[in-house]
mmCIF file with all atom_site columns, C-alpha atoms in Angstrom:
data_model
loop_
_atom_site.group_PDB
_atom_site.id
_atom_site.type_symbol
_atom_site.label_atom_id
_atom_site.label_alt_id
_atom_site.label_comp_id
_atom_site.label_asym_id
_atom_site.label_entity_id
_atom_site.label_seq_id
_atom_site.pdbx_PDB_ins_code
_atom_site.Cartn_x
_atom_site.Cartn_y
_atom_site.Cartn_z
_atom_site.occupancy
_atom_site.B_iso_or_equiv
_atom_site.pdbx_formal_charge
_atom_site.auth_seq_id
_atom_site.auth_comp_id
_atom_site.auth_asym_id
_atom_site.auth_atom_id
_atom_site.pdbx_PDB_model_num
ATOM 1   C CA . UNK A 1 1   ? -27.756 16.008  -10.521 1.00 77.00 ? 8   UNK A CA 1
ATOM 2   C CA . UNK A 1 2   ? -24.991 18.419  -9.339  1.00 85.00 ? 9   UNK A CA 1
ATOM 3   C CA . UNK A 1 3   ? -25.742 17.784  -5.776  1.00 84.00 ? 10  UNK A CA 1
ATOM 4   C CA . UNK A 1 4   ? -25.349 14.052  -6.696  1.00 83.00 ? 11  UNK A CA 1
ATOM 5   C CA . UNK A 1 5   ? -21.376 14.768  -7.766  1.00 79.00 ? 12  UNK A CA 1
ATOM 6   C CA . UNK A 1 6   ? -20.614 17.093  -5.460  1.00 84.00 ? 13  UNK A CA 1
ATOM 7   C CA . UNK A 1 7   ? -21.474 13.892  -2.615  1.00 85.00 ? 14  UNK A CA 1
ATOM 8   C CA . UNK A 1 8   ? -19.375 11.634  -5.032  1.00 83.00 ? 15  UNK A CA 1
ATOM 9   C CA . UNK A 1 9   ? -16.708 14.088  -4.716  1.00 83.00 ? 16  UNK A CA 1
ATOM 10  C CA . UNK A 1 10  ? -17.047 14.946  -0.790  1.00 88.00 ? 17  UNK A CA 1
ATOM 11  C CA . UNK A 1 11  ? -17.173 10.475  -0.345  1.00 90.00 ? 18  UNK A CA 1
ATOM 12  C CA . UNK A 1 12  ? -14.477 9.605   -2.441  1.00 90.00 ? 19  UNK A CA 1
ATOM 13  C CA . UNK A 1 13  ? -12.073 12.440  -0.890  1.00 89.00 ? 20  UNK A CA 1
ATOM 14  C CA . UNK A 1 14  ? -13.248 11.292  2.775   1.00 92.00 ? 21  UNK A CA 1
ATOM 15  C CA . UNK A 1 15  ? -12.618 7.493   1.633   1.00 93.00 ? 22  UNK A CA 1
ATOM 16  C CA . UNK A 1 16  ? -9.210  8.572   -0.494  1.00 93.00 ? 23  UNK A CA 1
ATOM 17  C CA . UNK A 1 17  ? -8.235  10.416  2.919   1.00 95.00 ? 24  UNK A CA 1
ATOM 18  C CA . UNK A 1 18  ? -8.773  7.451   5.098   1.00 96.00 ? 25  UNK A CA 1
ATOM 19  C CA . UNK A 1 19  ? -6.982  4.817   2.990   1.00 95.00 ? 26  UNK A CA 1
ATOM 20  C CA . UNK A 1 20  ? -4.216  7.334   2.727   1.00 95.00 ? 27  UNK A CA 1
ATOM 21  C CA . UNK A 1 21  ? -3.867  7.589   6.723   1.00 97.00 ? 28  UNK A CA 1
ATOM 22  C CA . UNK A 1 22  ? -4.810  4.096   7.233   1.00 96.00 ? 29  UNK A CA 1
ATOM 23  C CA . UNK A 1 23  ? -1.515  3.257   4.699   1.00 95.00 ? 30  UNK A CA 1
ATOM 24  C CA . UNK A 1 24  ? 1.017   5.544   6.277   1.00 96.00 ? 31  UNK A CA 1
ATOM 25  C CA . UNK A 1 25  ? -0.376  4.341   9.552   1.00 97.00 ? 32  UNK A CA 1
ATOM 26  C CA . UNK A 1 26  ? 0.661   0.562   9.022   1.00 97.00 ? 33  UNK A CA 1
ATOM 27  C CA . UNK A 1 27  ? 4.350   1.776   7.172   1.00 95.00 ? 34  UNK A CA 1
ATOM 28  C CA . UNK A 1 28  ? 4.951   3.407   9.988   1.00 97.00 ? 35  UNK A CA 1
ATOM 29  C CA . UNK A 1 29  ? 3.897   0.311   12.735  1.00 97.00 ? 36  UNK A CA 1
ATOM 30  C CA . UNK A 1 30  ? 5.765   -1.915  10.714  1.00 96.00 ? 37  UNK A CA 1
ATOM 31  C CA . UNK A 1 31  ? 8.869   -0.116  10.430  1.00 95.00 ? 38  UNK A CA 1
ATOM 32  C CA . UNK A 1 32  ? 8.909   0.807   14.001  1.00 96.00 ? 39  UNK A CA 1
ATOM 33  C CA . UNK A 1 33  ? 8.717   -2.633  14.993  1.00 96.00 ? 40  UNK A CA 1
ATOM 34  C CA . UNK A 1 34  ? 10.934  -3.455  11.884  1.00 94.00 ? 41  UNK A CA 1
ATOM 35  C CA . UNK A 1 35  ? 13.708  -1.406  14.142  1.00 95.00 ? 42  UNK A CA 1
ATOM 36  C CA . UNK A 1 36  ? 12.694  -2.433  17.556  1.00 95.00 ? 43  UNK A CA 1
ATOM 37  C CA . UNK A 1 37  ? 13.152  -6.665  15.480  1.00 94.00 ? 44  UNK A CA 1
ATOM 38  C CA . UNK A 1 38  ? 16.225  -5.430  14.461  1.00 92.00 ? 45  UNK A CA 1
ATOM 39  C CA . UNK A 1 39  ? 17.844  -4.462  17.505  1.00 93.00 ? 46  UNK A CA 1
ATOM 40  C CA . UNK A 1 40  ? 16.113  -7.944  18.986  1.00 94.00 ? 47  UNK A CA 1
ATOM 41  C CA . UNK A 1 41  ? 18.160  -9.608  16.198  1.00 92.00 ? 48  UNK A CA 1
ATOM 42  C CA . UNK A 1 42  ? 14.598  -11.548 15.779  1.00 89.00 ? 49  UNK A CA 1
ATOM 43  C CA . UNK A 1 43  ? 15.314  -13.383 12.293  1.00 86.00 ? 50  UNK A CA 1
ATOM 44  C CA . UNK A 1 44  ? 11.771  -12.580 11.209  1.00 86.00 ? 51  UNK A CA 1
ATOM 45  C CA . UNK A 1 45  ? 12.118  -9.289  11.110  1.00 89.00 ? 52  UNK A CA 1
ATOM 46  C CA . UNK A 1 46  ? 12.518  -8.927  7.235   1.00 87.00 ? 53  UNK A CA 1
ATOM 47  C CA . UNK A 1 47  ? 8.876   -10.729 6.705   1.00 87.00 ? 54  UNK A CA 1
ATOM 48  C CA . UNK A 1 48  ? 7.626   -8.746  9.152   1.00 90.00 ? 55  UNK A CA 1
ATOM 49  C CA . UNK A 1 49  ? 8.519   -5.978  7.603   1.00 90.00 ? 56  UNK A CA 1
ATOM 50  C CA . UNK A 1 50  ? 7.819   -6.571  4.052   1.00 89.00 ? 57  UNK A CA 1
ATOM 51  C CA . UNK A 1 51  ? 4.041   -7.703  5.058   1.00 89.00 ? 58  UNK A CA 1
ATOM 52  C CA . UNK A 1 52  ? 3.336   -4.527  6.468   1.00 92.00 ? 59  UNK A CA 1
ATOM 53  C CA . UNK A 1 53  ? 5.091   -2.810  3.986   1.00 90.00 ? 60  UNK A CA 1
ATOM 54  C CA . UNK A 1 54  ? 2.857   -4.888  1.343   1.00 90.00 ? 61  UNK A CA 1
ATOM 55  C CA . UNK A 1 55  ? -0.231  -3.957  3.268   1.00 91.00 ? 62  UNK A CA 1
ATOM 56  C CA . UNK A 1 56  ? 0.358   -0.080  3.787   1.00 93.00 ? 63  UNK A CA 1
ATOM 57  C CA . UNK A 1 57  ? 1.078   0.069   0.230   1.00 88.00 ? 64  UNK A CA 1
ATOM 58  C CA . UNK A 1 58  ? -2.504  -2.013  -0.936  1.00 88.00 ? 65  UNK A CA 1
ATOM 59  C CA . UNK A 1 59  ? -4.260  0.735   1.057   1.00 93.00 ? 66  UNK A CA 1
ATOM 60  C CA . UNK A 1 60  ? -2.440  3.623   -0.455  1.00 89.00 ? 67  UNK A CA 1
ATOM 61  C CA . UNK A 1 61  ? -3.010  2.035   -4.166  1.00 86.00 ? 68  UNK A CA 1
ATOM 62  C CA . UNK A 1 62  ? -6.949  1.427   -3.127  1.00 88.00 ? 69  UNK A CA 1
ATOM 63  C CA . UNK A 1 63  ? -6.817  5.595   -2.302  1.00 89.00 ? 70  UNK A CA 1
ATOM 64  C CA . UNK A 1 64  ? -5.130  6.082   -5.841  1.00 85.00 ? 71  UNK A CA 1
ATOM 65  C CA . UNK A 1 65  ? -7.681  4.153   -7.791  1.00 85.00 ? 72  UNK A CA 1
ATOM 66  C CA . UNK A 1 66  ? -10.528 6.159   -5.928  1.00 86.00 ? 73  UNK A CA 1
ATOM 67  C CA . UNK A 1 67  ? -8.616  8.881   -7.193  1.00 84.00 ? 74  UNK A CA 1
ATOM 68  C CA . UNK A 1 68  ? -9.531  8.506   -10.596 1.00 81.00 ? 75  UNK A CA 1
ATOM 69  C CA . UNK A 1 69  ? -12.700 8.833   -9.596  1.00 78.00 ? 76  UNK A CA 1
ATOM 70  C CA . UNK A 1 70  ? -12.436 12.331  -9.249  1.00 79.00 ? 77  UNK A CA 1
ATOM 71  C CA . UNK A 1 71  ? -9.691  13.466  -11.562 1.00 77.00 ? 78  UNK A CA 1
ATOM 72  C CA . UNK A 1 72  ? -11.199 15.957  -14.221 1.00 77.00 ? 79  UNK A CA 1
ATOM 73  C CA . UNK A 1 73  ? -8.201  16.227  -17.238 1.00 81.00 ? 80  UNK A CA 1
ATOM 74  C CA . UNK A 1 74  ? -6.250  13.752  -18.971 1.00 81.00 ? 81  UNK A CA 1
ATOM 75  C CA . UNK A 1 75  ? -3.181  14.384  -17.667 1.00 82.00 ? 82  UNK A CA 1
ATOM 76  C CA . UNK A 1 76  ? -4.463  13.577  -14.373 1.00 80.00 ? 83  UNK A CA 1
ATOM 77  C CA . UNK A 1 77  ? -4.879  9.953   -15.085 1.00 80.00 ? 84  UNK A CA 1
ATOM 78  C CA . UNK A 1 78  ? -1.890  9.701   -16.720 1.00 84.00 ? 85  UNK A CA 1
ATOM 79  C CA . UNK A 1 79  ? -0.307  11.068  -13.550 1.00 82.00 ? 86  UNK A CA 1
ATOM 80  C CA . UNK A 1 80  ? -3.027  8.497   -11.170 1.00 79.00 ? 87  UNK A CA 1
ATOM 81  C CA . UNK A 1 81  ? -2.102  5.661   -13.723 1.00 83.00 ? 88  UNK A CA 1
ATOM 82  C CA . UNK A 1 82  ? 1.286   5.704   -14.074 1.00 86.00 ? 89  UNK A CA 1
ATOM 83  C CA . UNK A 1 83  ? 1.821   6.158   -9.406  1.00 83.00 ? 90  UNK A CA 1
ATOM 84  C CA . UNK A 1 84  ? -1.002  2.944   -10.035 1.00 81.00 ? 91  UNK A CA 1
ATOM 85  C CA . UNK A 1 85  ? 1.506   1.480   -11.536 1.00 87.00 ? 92  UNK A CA 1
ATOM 86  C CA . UNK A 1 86  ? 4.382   2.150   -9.717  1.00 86.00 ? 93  UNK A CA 1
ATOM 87  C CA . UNK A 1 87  ? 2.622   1.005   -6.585  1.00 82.00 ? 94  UNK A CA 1
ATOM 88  C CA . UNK A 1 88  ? 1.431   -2.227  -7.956  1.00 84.00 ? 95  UNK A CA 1
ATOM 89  C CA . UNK A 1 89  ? 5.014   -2.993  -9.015  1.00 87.00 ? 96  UNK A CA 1
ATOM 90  C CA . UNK A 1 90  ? 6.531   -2.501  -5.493  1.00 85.00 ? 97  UNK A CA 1
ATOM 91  C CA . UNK A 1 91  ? 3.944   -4.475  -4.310  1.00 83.00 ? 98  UNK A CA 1
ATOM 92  C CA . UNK A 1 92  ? 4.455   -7.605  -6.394  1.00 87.00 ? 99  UNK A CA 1
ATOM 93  C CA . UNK A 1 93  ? 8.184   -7.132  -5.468  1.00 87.00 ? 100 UNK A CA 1
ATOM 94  C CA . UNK A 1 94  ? 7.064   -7.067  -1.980  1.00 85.00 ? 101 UNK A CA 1
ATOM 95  C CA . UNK A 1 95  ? 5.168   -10.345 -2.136  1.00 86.00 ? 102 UNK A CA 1
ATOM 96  C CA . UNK A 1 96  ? 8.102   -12.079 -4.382  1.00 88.00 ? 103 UNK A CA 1
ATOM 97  C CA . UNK A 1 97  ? 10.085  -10.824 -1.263  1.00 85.00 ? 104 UNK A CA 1
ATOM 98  C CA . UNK A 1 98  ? 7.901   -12.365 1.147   1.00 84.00 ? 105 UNK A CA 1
ATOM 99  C CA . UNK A 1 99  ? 7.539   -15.893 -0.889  1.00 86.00 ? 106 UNK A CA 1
ATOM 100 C CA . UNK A 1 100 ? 11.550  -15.755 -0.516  1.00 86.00 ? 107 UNK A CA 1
ATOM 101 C CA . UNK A 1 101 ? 11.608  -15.005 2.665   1.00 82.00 ? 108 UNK A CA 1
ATOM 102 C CA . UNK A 1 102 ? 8.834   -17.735 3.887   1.00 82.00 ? 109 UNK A CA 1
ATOM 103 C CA . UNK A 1 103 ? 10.740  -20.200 1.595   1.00 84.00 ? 110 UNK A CA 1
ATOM 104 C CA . UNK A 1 104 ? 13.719  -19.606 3.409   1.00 81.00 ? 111 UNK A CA 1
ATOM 105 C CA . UNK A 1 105 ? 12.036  -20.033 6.745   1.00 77.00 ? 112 UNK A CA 1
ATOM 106 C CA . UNK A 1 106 ? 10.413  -23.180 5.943   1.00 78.00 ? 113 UNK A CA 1
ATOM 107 C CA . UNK A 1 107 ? 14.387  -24.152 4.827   1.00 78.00 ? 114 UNK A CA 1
ATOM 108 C CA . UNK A 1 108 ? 15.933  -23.247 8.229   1.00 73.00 ? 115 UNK A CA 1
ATOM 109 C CA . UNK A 1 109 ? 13.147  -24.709 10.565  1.00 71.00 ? 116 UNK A CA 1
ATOM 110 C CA . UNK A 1 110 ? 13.266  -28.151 8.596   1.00 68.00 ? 117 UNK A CA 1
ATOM 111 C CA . UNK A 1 111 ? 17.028  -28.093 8.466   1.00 60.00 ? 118 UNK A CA 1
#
């Protein structure tokens, strides 16, 4: 049975590792072209941005909850639980962002 957890451990780091890459990975795209919108003066840079802000940060809260896979002490997940938290509430105000944003949009074409 210990060879079974130690391959738990040695997938879940290997998948925690990935999302965590795969996150920073699309903040960093998205702000670079958030930048290269910006001096564009493109007026969709701000959804831009926030969507690919929004999606780097759902891959770096999918690594956190594999994290409490492998935490071992309490005050672990309290630590995993409360970033959990922290992430999920920038990324609801990244979607009520992007809802504004696409509202406003849908304003200025029609007007």
């Amino acid at each position: 049975m210990e060879w079974l957890h130690n391959v738990l451990g040695l997938l879940t780091g290997g998948a925690i590792l990935l999302f965590e890459f795969t996150g920073v990975g699309v903040i960093v795209v998205a702000g670079v072209m958030g930048i290269a919108g910006c001096i564009r003066h493109d007026p969709r840079t701000r959804l831009r941005l926030a969507k690919g802000m929004a999606l780097g940060l759902e891959f770096k809260l999918g690594s956190e909850i594999l994290r409490t896979v492998i935490v071992r002490e309490f005050q672990e997940i309290l630590l995993v639980g409360a970033i959990i938290v922290l992430r999920a509430a920038l990324t609801l105000l990244i979607h009520w962002e992007i809802k504004t944003e696409e509202r406003a949009a849908k304003t200025d074409m029609s007007a």
